[in-house]
Short mmCIF file of C-alpha atoms in Angstrom, two decimals:
data_model
loop_
_atom_site.label_atom_id
_atom_site.label_comp_id
_atom_site.label_asym_id
_atom_site.label_seq_id
_atom_site.Cartn_x
_atom_site.Cartn_y
_atom_site.Cartn_z
CA UNK D 1 27.55 1.63 3.33
CA UNK D 2 24.17 0.86 1.78
CA UNK D 3 21.20 -0.05 3.93
CA UNK D 4 20.96 -3.51 2.36
CA UNK D 5 24.56 -4.39 3.26
CA UNK D 6 24.06 -3.03 6.78
CA UNK D 7 20.98 -5.24 7.27
CA UNK D 8 22.92 -8.28 6.03
CA UNK D 9 25.68 -7.53 8.54
CA UNK D 10 23.13 -7.29 11.34
CA UNK D 11 21.58 -10.60 10.32
CA UNK D 12 25.05 -12.13 10.26
CA UNK D 13 25.67 -10.81 13.78
CA UNK D 14 22.36 -12.31 14.88
CA UNK D 15 23.31 -15.75 13.54
CA UNK D 16 26.73 -15.47 15.16
CA UNK D 17 25.12 -14.35 18.42
CA UNK D 18 22.81 -17.36 18.41
CA UNK D 19 25.68 -19.86 18.28
CA UNK D 20 27.88 -17.85 20.66
CA UNK D 21 25.08 -17.52 23.23
CA UNK D 22 24.23 -21.19 23.01
CA UNK D 23 27.87 -22.22 23.44
CA UNK D 24 28.39 -19.73 26.27
CA UNK D 25 25.49 -21.21 28.24
CA UNK D 26 26.73 -24.78 27.72
CA UNK D 27 30.30 -23.98 28.71
CA UNK D 28 29.24 -22.10 31.86
CA UNK D 29 26.93 -24.92 32.87
CA UNK D 30 29.78 -27.40 32.40
CA UNK D 31 32.28 -25.28 34.35
CA UNK D 32 29.93 -24.61 37.27
CA UNK D 33 28.36 -28.08 37.21
CA UNK D 34 24.93 -26.44 37.24
CA UNK D 35 21.80 -27.22 35.29
CA UNK D 36 20.60 -24.71 32.73
CA UNK D 37 17.28 -23.05 33.48
CA UNK D 38 16.28 -23.17 29.79
CA UNK D 39 17.24 -25.10 26.70
CA UNK D 40 20.55 -23.97 25.17
CA UNK D 41 18.77 -22.68 22.07
CA UNK D 42 16.94 -20.09 24.18
CA UNK D 43 20.25 -18.60 25.33
CA UNK D 44 21.31 -18.28 21.71
CA UNK D 45 17.97 -16.75 20.80
CA UNK D 46 18.28 -14.33 23.72
CA UNK D 47 21.68 -13.07 22.56
CA UNK D 48 20.63 -12.90 18.89
CA UNK D 49 17.50 -10.87 19.67
CA UNK D 50 19.30 -8.34 21.86
CA UNK D 51 22.02 -7.98 19.24
CA UNK D 52 19.89 -7.31 16.18
CA UNK D 53 16.48 -5.92 17.23
CA UNK D 54 17.59 -2.66 18.96
CA UNK D 55 19.93 -1.98 16.03
CA UNK D 56 17.17 -2.54 13.49
CA UNK D 57 14.83 -0.22 15.41
CA UNK D 58 17.53 2.48 15.45
CA UNK D 59 18.09 1.94 11.72
CA UNK D 60 14.38 2.35 10.95
CA UNK D 61 14.14 5.51 13.09
CA UNK D 62 17.27 6.95 11.50
CA UNK D 63 16.01 6.33 7.98
CA UNK D 64 12.75 8.06 8.87
CA UNK D 65 14.22 11.13 10.57
CA UNK D 66 17.40 11.80 8.56
CA UNK D 67 15.73 12.84 5.25
CA UNK D 68 13.47 15.31 7.03
CA UNK D 69 16.36 16.91 8.93
CA UNK D 70 18.56 17.18 5.85
CA UNK D 71 15.79 18.61 3.67
CA UNK D 72 14.87 21.14 6.35
CA UNK D 73 18.48 22.26 6.70
CA UNK D 74 19.21 22.42 2.96
CA UNK D 75 15.92 24.14 2.19
CA UNK D 76 16.89 26.96 4.56
CA UNK D 77 20.11 27.47 2.57
CA UNK D 78 18.25 28.35 -0.65
CA UNK D 79 17.56 32.11 -0.84
CA UNK D 80 14.22 33.39 -2.03
CA UNK D 81 15.93 34.88 -5.08
CA UNK D 82 16.74 31.36 -6.31
CA UNK D 83 13.06 30.36 -6.36
CA UNK D 84 11.34 31.10 -9.71
CA UNK D 85 8.49 33.57 -9.66
CA UNK D 86 5.25 31.71 -9.02
CA UNK D 87 7.20 28.59 -8.06
CA UNK D 88 7.46 26.80 -4.75
CA UNK D 89 10.33 25.86 -2.47
CA UNK D 90 9.20 22.22 -2.53
CA UNK D 91 9.64 22.12 -6.32
CA UNK D 92 13.13 23.60 -6.01
CA UNK D 93 13.94 20.90 -3.44
CA UNK D 94 12.88 18.26 -5.96
CA UNK D 95 15.53 19.71 -8.33
CA UNK D 96 18.04 19.59 -5.49
CA UNK D 97 17.35 15.89 -4.92
CA UNK D 98 17.58 15.09 -8.64
CA UNK D 99 20.90 16.92 -9.00
CA UNK D 100 22.25 15.18 -5.88
CA UNK D 101 21.30 11.78 -7.33
CA UNK D 102 22.93 12.76 -10.63
CA UNK D 103 26.15 13.75 -8.85
CA UNK D 104 26.19 10.37 -7.12
CA UNK D 105 25.82 8.70 -10.50
CA UNK D 106 28.67 10.82 -11.90
CA UNK D 107 30.87 9.81 -8.99
CA UNK D 108 30.20 6.14 -9.75
CA UNK D 109 30.16 6.15 -13.55
CA UNK D 110 32.04 9.23 -14.72
CA UNK D 111 35.20 8.95 -12.68
CA UNK D 112 34.44 12.26 -10.97
CA UNK D 113 36.49 13.01 -7.87
CA UNK D 114 35.54 14.91 -4.74
CA UNK D 115 37.91 17.73 -5.69
CA UNK D 116 36.26 18.00 -9.13
CA UNK D 117 32.87 18.10 -7.50
CA UNK D 118 33.91 20.87 -5.11
CA UNK D 119 34.97 23.07 -8.07
CA UNK D 120 31.78 22.52 -10.06
CA UNK D 121 29.20 25.25 -10.61
CA UNK D 122 25.97 25.10 -12.53
CA UNK D 123 26.90 27.97 -14.84
CA UNK D 124 30.24 26.70 -16.16
CA UNK D 125 32.08 23.47 -17.08
CA UNK D 126 29.92 20.89 -18.84
CA UNK D 127 28.00 19.87 -15.74
CA UNK D 128 24.58 19.97 -17.44
CA UNK D 129 25.63 17.71 -20.28
CA UNK D 130 27.38 15.35 -17.88
CA UNK D 131 24.28 15.14 -15.68
CA UNK D 132 22.17 14.56 -18.78
CA UNK D 133 24.38 11.57 -19.62
CA UNK D 134 23.26 9.91 -16.37
CA UNK D 135 19.59 10.74 -16.91
CA UNK D 136 19.24 14.08 -15.06
CA UNK D 137 18.00 16.78 -17.42
CA UNK D 138 18.34 20.36 -16.16
CA UNK D 139 16.95 23.57 -17.56
CA UNK D 140 19.17 26.52 -18.39
CA UNK D 141 17.80 28.54 -15.49
CA UNK D 142 19.05 26.44 -12.58
CA UNK D 143 20.61 28.95 -10.15
CA UNK D 144 24.07 28.43 -8.73
CA UNK D 145 22.55 28.37 -5.23
CA UNK D 146 20.42 25.34 -6.13
CA UNK D 147 23.45 23.48 -7.44
CA UNK D 148 25.41 24.31 -4.28
CA UNK D 149 22.44 23.16 -2.19
CA UNK D 150 22.48 19.86 -4.10
CA UNK D 151 26.14 19.38 -3.26
CA UNK D 152 25.43 20.13 0.39
CA UNK D 153 22.45 17.75 0.31
CA UNK D 154 24.63 14.99 -1.10
CA UNK D 155 27.41 15.65 1.40
CA UNK D 156 25.05 15.58 4.38
CA UNK D 157 23.42 12.41 3.11
CA UNK D 158 26.84 10.78 2.85
CA UNK D 159 27.86 11.93 6.33
CA UNK D 160 24.50 10.87 7.73
CA UNK D 161 24.86 7.40 6.21
CA UNK D 162 28.33 7.05 7.74
CA UNK D 163 27.08 8.12 11.18
CA UNK D 164 24.11 5.78 10.81
CA UNK D 165 26.40 2.84 10.07
CA UNK D 166 28.60 3.61 13.08
CA UNK D 167 25.64 4.12 15.40
CA UNK D 168 23.75 1.00 14.29
CA UNK D 169 26.75 -1.32 14.43
CA UNK D 170 27.87 0.26 17.71
CA UNK D 171 24.46 -0.34 19.28
CA UNK D 172 24.38 -3.92 17.98
CA UNK D 173 27.78 -4.67 19.51
CA UNK D 174 26.99 -2.87 22.77
CA UNK D 175 23.60 -4.56 23.22
CA UNK D 176 25.08 -7.90 22.21
CA UNK D 177 27.97 -7.48 24.68
CA UNK D 178 25.55 -6.58 27.47
CA UNK D 179 23.37 -9.62 26.72
CA UNK D 180 26.47 -11.84 26.50
CA UNK D 181 27.62 -10.70 29.95
CA UNK D 182 24.26 -11.68 31.45
CA UNK D 183 24.30 -15.28 30.19
CA UNK D 184 24.50 -17.59 33.19
CA UNK D 185 23.00 -21.02 33.91
CA UNK D 186 20.31 -19.48 36.13
CA UNK D 187 19.31 -16.84 33.55
CA UNK D 188 15.65 -17.29 32.61
CA UNK D 189 16.50 -17.20 28.92
CA UNK D 190 13.23 -18.74 27.75
CA UNK D 191 11.13 -16.23 29.69
CA UNK D 192 13.21 -13.29 28.47
CA UNK D 193 13.16 -14.49 24.87
CA UNK D 194 9.42 -15.08 24.85
CA UNK D 195 8.78 -11.68 26.45
CA UNK D 196 10.98 -10.06 23.82
CA UNK D 197 9.17 -11.88 21.02
CA UNK D 198 5.80 -10.95 22.52
CA UNK D 199 6.85 -7.29 22.56
CA UNK D 200 7.89 -7.59 18.90
CA UNK D 201 4.52 -9.07 17.98
CA UNK D 202 2.69 -6.29 19.81
CA UNK D 203 4.87 -3.71 18.07
CA UNK D 204 4.20 -5.29 14.68
CA UNK D 205 0.46 -5.20 15.27
CA UNK D 206 0.73 -1.55 16.33
CA UNK D 207 2.37 -0.71 13.00
CA UNK D 208 -0.88 -1.39 11.16
CA UNK D 209 -2.88 0.65 13.66
CA UNK D 210 -0.45 3.57 13.61
CA UNK D 211 -0.31 3.47 9.82
CA UNK D 212 -4.09 3.81 9.66
CA UNK D 213 -3.99 6.64 12.19
CA UNK D 214 -1.27 8.38 10.16
CA UNK D 215 -3.24 8.05 6.93
CA UNK D 216 -6.38 9.43 8.52
CA UNK D 217 -4.49 12.27 10.23
CA UNK D 218 -2.77 13.37 7.01
CA UNK D 219 -6.04 13.24 5.07
CA UNK D 220 -7.88 15.17 7.78
CA UNK D 221 -5.20 17.88 7.95
CA UNK D 222 -5.10 18.51 4.19
CA UNK D 223 -8.88 18.21 3.92
CA UNK D 224 -9.26 20.86 6.61
CA UNK D 225 -6.92 23.11 4.60
CA UNK D 226 -9.04 22.46 1.50
CA UNK D 227 -12.29 23.43 3.19
CA UNK D 228 -10.69 26.67 4.37
CA UNK D 229 -10.26 27.55 0.67
CA UNK D 230 -13.37 25.95 -0.84
CA UNK D 231 -16.92 25.76 0.60
CA UNK D 232 -17.87 22.33 1.93
CA UNK D 233 -21.44 22.84 0.72
CA UNK D 234 -20.31 23.26 -2.90
CA UNK D 235 -18.01 20.25 -2.62
CA UNK D 236 -20.63 17.82 -1.30
CA UNK D 237 -23.73 19.05 -3.14
CA UNK D 238 -22.57 20.54 -6.45
CA UNK D 239 -23.20 18.48 -9.60
CA UNK D 240 -20.37 20.09 -11.60
CA UNK D 241 -16.75 18.96 -11.63
CA UNK D 242 -14.62 21.41 -13.60
CA UNK D 243 -11.19 22.07 -12.03
CA UNK D 244 -9.28 25.06 -13.41
CA UNK D 245 -5.77 25.55 -12.09
CA UNK D 246 -6.07 29.26 -12.96
CA UNK D 247 -8.82 29.55 -10.33
CA UNK D 248 -12.60 29.65 -10.36
CA UNK D 249 -13.02 25.87 -10.26
CA UNK D 250 -16.18 23.87 -9.70
CA UNK D 251 -15.27 20.91 -7.50
CA UNK D 252 -18.51 19.06 -6.85
CA UNK D 253 -18.02 15.46 -5.81
CA UNK D 254 -21.46 14.13 -6.82
CA UNK D 255 -20.54 13.28 -10.46
CA UNK D 256 -17.47 11.41 -9.23
CA UNK D 257 -19.41 9.47 -6.61
CA UNK D 258 -22.04 8.60 -9.19
CA UNK D 259 -19.45 7.28 -11.61
CA UNK D 260 -17.74 5.34 -8.83
CA UNK D 261 -20.91 3.62 -7.67
CA UNK D 262 -22.21 3.08 -11.22
CA UNK D 263 -19.05 1.31 -12.38
CA UNK D 264 -18.86 -0.68 -9.12
CA UNK D 265 -22.52 -1.70 -9.45
CA UNK D 266 -21.97 -3.02 -12.98
CA UNK D 267 -18.86 -4.87 -11.80
CA UNK D 268 -20.76 -6.52 -8.96
CA UNK D 269 -23.59 -7.49 -11.33
CA UNK D 270 -20.98 -9.48 -13.24
CA UNK D 271 -18.86 -10.80 -10.39
CA UNK D 272 -21.46 -11.79 -7.79
CA UNK D 273 -23.66 -14.22 -9.79
CA UNK D 274 -20.72 -15.82 -11.61
CA UNK D 275 -18.55 -16.01 -8.51
CA UNK D 276 -21.36 -17.43 -6.40
CA UNK D 277 -22.23 -20.09 -8.98
CA UNK D 278 -18.56 -21.05 -9.24
CA UNK D 279 -18.40 -21.37 -5.45
CA UNK D 280 -21.52 -23.56 -5.34
CA UNK D 281 -20.24 -25.82 -8.09
CA UNK D 282 -16.76 -26.22 -6.59
CA UNK D 283 -18.01 -26.87 -3.06
CA UNK D 284 -21.08 -29.03 -3.76
CA UNK D 285 -20.80 -30.64 -7.19
CA UNK D 286 -17.17 -30.79 -8.34
CA UNK D 287 -15.01 -33.78 -7.56
CA UNK D 288 -11.69 -33.49 -5.79
CA UNK D 289 -9.67 -33.54 -9.04
CA UNK D 290 -11.78 -30.90 -10.75
CA UNK D 291 -11.73 -28.71 -7.64
CA UNK D 292 -7.95 -28.95 -7.27
CA UNK D 293 -7.52 -27.85 -10.88
CA UNK D 294 -10.33 -25.30 -11.25
CA UNK D 295 -9.90 -23.30 -8.06
CA UNK D 296 -6.22 -22.34 -8.64
CA UNK D 297 -7.01 -21.60 -12.29
CA UNK D 298 -9.78 -19.18 -11.29
CA UNK D 299 -7.62 -17.55 -8.64
CA UNK D 300 -5.01 -16.76 -11.29
CA UNK D 301 -7.36 -13.92 -12.30
CA UNK D 302 -6.65 -12.23 -8.96
CA UNK D 303 -2.93 -12.18 -9.71
CA UNK D 304 -3.19 -10.37 -13.04
CA UNK D 305 -2.05 -6.71 -12.69
CA UNK D 306 -4.89 -4.22 -13.03
CA UNK D 307 -3.03 -2.38 -15.81
CA UNK D 308 -3.34 -5.56 -17.90
CA UNK D 309 -7.09 -5.58 -17.26
CA UNK D 310 -7.16 -1.93 -18.28
CA UNK D 311 -5.42 -2.64 -21.55
CA UNK D 312 -7.83 -5.51 -22.17
CA UNK D 313 -10.74 -3.10 -21.63
CA UNK D 314 -9.20 -0.46 -23.88
CA UNK D 315 -8.17 -2.67 -26.79
CA UNK D 316 -10.70 -5.52 -26.80
CA UNK D 317 -13.83 -5.04 -24.70
CA UNK D 318 -14.40 -1.34 -25.41
CA UNK D 319 -14.25 -1.53 -29.21
CA UNK D 320 -16.37 -4.70 -29.17
CA UNK D 321 -19.16 -3.07 -27.12
CA UNK D 322 -19.01 0.07 -29.26
CA UNK D 323 -19.17 -1.72 -32.62
CA UNK D 324 -21.70 -4.41 -31.70
CA UNK D 325 -23.97 -2.74 -29.15
CA UNK D 326 -23.56 1.00 -28.65
CA UNK D 327 -23.46 2.16 -32.27
CA UNK D 328 -26.13 -0.22 -33.66
CA UNK D 329 -28.50 0.78 -30.83
CA UNK D 330 -27.66 4.47 -31.17
CA UNK D 331 -26.50 4.72 -27.56
CA UNK D 332 -22.97 5.96 -28.05
CA UNK D 333 -19.86 6.10 -30.19
CA UNK D 334 -17.08 5.84 -27.61
CA UNK D 335 -15.18 2.71 -26.68
CA UNK D 336 -14.70 4.12 -23.17
CA UNK D 337 -17.84 3.56 -21.13
CA UNK D 338 -19.22 2.51 -17.78
CA UNK D 339 -20.13 -0.89 -19.20
CA UNK D 340 -16.60 -1.48 -20.51
CA UNK D 341 -14.96 -0.76 -17.17
CA UNK D 342 -17.69 -2.56 -15.22
CA UNK D 343 -17.45 -5.77 -17.24
CA UNK D 344 -13.66 -5.98 -17.00
CA UNK D 345 -13.66 -5.06 -13.32
CA UNK D 346 -16.32 -7.71 -12.73
CA UNK D 347 -14.03 -10.31 -14.30
CA UNK D 348 -11.26 -9.18 -12.00
CA UNK D 349 -13.53 -9.51 -8.93
CA UNK D 350 -14.77 -13.04 -9.75
CA UNK D 351 -12.00 -14.82 -7.80
CA UNK D 352 -12.60 -12.57 -4.77
CA UNK D 353 -16.25 -13.57 -4.62
CA UNK D 354 -15.78 -17.21 -5.60
CA UNK D 355 -12.90 -18.00 -3.25
CA UNK D 356 -14.43 -16.36 -0.19
CA UNK D 357 -17.88 -17.81 -0.90
CA UNK D 358 -16.39 -21.26 -1.48
CA UNK D 359 -14.64 -21.19 1.89
CA UNK D 360 -17.81 -19.96 3.60
CA UNK D 361 -20.02 -22.63 2.01
CA UNK D 362 -17.52 -25.33 2.98
CA UNK D 363 -17.68 -24.04 6.56
CA UNK D 364 -21.39 -24.92 6.82
CA UNK D 365 -21.53 -28.02 9.06
CA UNK D 366 -21.98 -31.32 7.25
CA UNK D 367 -24.66 -32.23 9.79
CA UNK D 368 -26.99 -29.66 8.22
CA UNK D 369 -26.57 -31.31 4.82
CA UNK D 370 -27.10 -34.79 6.27
CA UNK D 371 -30.21 -33.66 8.09
CA UNK D 372 -31.66 -32.22 4.89
CA UNK D 373 -30.91 -35.39 2.94
CA UNK D 374 -32.43 -37.44 5.78
CA UNK D 375 -35.72 -35.53 5.38
CA UNK D 376 -35.81 -36.47 1.69
CA UNK D 377 -34.51 -33.24 0.10
CA UNK D 378 -32.54 -33.41 -3.12
CA UNK D 379 -29.08 -31.92 -3.49
CA UNK D 380 -30.36 -28.80 -5.27
CA UNK D 381 -33.08 -28.32 -2.65
CA UNK D 382 -30.50 -28.70 0.11
CA UNK D 383 -28.33 -26.03 -1.51
CA UNK D 384 -31.21 -23.59 -1.97
CA UNK D 385 -33.01 -24.10 1.33
CA UNK D 386 -30.26 -25.08 3.77
CA UNK D 387 -26.71 -24.29 2.65
CA UNK D 388 -27.21 -20.87 1.08
CA UNK D 389 -29.35 -19.50 3.95
CA UNK D 390 -26.76 -20.76 6.42
CA UNK D 391 -23.88 -19.25 4.43
CA UNK D 392 -25.71 -16.05 3.47
CA UNK D 393 -24.14 -13.75 6.14
CA UNK D 394 -20.66 -14.81 5.08
CA UNK D 395 -21.48 -14.48 1.39
CA UNK D 396 -22.80 -10.97 1.98
CA UNK D 397 -19.54 -10.15 3.76
CA UNK D 398 -17.58 -11.44 0.75
CA UNK D 399 -19.68 -9.31 -1.60
CA UNK D 400 -19.08 -6.20 0.51
CA UNK D 401 -15.33 -6.83 0.53
CA UNK D 402 -15.42 -7.18 -3.26
CA UNK D 403 -17.43 -3.93 -3.44
CA UNK D 404 -14.78 -2.05 -1.46
CA UNK D 405 -12.15 -3.44 -3.86
CA UNK D 406 -14.18 -2.21 -6.83
CA UNK D 407 -14.65 1.26 -5.37
CA UNK D 408 -10.90 1.70 -4.98
CA UNK D 409 -9.94 0.52 -8.47
CA UNK D 410 -8.15 3.06 -10.71
CA UNK D 411 -6.34 1.68 -13.76
CA UNK D 412 -9.28 -0.20 -15.24
CA UNK D 413 -11.44 2.92 -14.95
CA UNK D 414 -8.77 5.17 -16.48
CA UNK D 415 -8.43 3.00 -19.57
CA UNK D 416 -11.94 1.59 -19.76
CA UNK D 417 -14.37 4.27 -18.60
CA UNK D 418 -12.64 7.51 -19.59
CA UNK D 419 -12.31 10.72 -17.58
CA UNK D 420 -15.66 12.49 -18.09
CA UNK D 421 -17.22 13.61 -14.79
CA UNK D 422 -20.97 13.67 -15.36
CA UNK D 423 -24.28 12.32 -14.16
CA UNK D 424 -26.15 9.94 -16.44
CA UNK D 425 -27.81 6.55 -16.77
CA UNK D 426 -26.52 5.47 -20.17
CA UNK D 427 -24.02 2.63 -19.53
CA UNK D 428 -22.35 3.34 -22.88
CA UNK D 429 -21.34 6.87 -21.79
CA UNK D 430 -17.82 7.65 -20.62
CA UNK D 431 -17.64 8.48 -16.92
CA UNK D 432 -14.99 8.64 -14.25
CA UNK D 433 -14.50 7.83 -10.58
CA UNK D 434 -13.08 9.38 -7.45
CA UNK D 435 -9.78 7.49 -7.64
CA UNK D 436 -9.12 8.64 -11.20
CA UNK D 437 -9.56 12.28 -10.26
CA UNK D 438 -7.31 11.91 -7.21
CA UNK D 439 -4.53 10.79 -9.56
CA UNK D 440 -5.20 13.54 -12.11
CA UNK D 441 -5.28 16.31 -9.49
CA UNK D 442 -1.91 15.25 -8.08
CA UNK D 443 -0.17 14.62 -11.41
CA UNK D 444 2.55 17.08 -12.36
CA UNK D 445 4.47 19.74 -10.44
CA UNK D 446 1.80 21.16 -8.19
CA UNK D 447 1.92 23.05 -4.91
CA UNK D 448 -0.23 21.85 -2.02
CA UNK D 449 -1.69 25.30 -1.52
CA UNK D 450 -4.54 25.56 -4.03
CA UNK D 451 -8.02 24.03 -3.78
CA UNK D 452 -7.47 22.29 -7.15
CA UNK D 453 -4.70 20.21 -5.56
CA UNK D 454 -5.99 19.91 -2.00
CA UNK D 455 -9.31 18.57 -3.32
CA UNK D 456 -7.52 15.25 -3.88
CA UNK D 457 -7.25 14.80 -0.11
CA UNK D 458 -10.93 15.59 0.39
CA UNK D 459 -11.76 13.04 -2.29
CA UNK D 460 -9.45 10.51 -0.65
CA UNK D 461 -10.99 11.04 2.76
CA UNK D 462 -14.50 10.62 1.35
CA UNK D 463 -13.48 7.41 -0.41
CA UNK D 464 -11.74 6.19 2.75
CA UNK D 465 -14.93 6.69 4.77
CA UNK D 466 -17.00 4.72 2.24
CA UNK D 467 -14.58 1.80 1.94
CA UNK D 468 -13.97 1.71 5.70
CA UNK D 469 -17.71 1.53 6.27
CA UNK D 470 -18.04 -1.35 3.82
CA UNK D 471 -15.13 -3.22 5.41
CA UNK D 472 -16.50 -2.74 8.93
CA UNK D 473 -19.93 -3.91 7.82
CA UNK D 474 -18.43 -6.96 6.11
CA UNK D 475 -16.36 -7.89 9.17
CA UNK D 476 -19.39 -7.48 11.42
CA UNK D 477 -21.50 -9.76 9.23
CA UNK D 478 -18.77 -12.41 8.96
CA UNK D 479 -18.19 -12.34 12.71
CA UNK D 480 -21.88 -12.74 13.37
CA UNK D 481 -21.96 -15.68 10.95
CA UNK D 482 -19.05 -17.39 12.70
CA UNK D 483 -20.63 -17.03 16.13
CA UNK D 484 -23.83 -18.59 14.86
CA UNK D 485 -22.54 -21.64 13.00
CA UNK D 486 -19.18 -22.61 14.45
#
């Protein structure tokens, strides 16, 4: 049974439990001539929560643990002789997973039976061509042991899914039956339901915290492994980025940081003035009709995928800047440049700055405006001397949040700025950023054992520290602003 169907069944049991619990409480109150402690809906909510929530938690834990257990068990079945020279066991396991998925597709589409599957081997029948028909291309050197491991992987996944279904549904019925047996008129159903919901809310908030802790822990672990293979001094202070997967690489981060901050600086030069002027106009000058039309239209820019912005930079903005500015001024001949990526990224960031600044300006108390007008100031003088100083901490927070968004951008830089890691001041030169190199270092079949691959985690941790610092600073400034003016 698929996970989606299982979740639908659990939701159906929850709905059924709600009505059954509600009716159970009403019938017991009528039979015993006793008053219910809580509203009938709370008894239904109590039964529904105890039916579905423990089962969903078990389902989530099962889905997290099962793949690791199966992969660990199947990986131990593959002998060292089946691993290509210079290859890695993790890459062989990726072939195992692809073959297992292909066998599932053959079972569904090709009319393949379990007996046929048990007789299959990778070195006879037409298994390769049949797997190719369902989109799984195999080389001619796939060992028999790998194919057998794929069949075992598929079998254990199937058995694990069956056990998961039985365990989840069994827990839902058992917990629901236990909760049903406890429903009585004097049961504090409202208190129990609210405590349960409060625990769910606390658990949901902990997910975000634990996710952050997990991200930082994984980055720290792999970064520590990287610095065991590559000197930290060369990484942080070298001005050369030249990875060579054959060894002898130069992995200095300074050119990447320079490109990151250069592109982000150009983007903020575009986004901050335009976004701030839009916010001032919408909050202070525009009428209600214009505001209701203009603000959603501007915010549409935030919903455009970044790959579309990247294509716009590659096809339109880059060639335009090259033909009309770079080449006539003798500053460059490439359509990929810092200015190309910065301009397009700045356009993308405009709604971030304008929307946040608009909300912050509107939060300035009207009494401050009225007091300024009462002293004889004009509207423009009020904006310059009263509203903007009052809103400045919040606006700075909005700018810092936009800066952290710019630092983490990838697709626009890939298509608009190029991939050259170098130091320079010419905005018409191609440069690259930290995020682009993280993607390039992890692209392809690579083993997490060489500094050329592990450097991606060191780059990610460095970028995480910078963006986290910007976000913390922005939140601090916004919080200080709120305490002062609300």
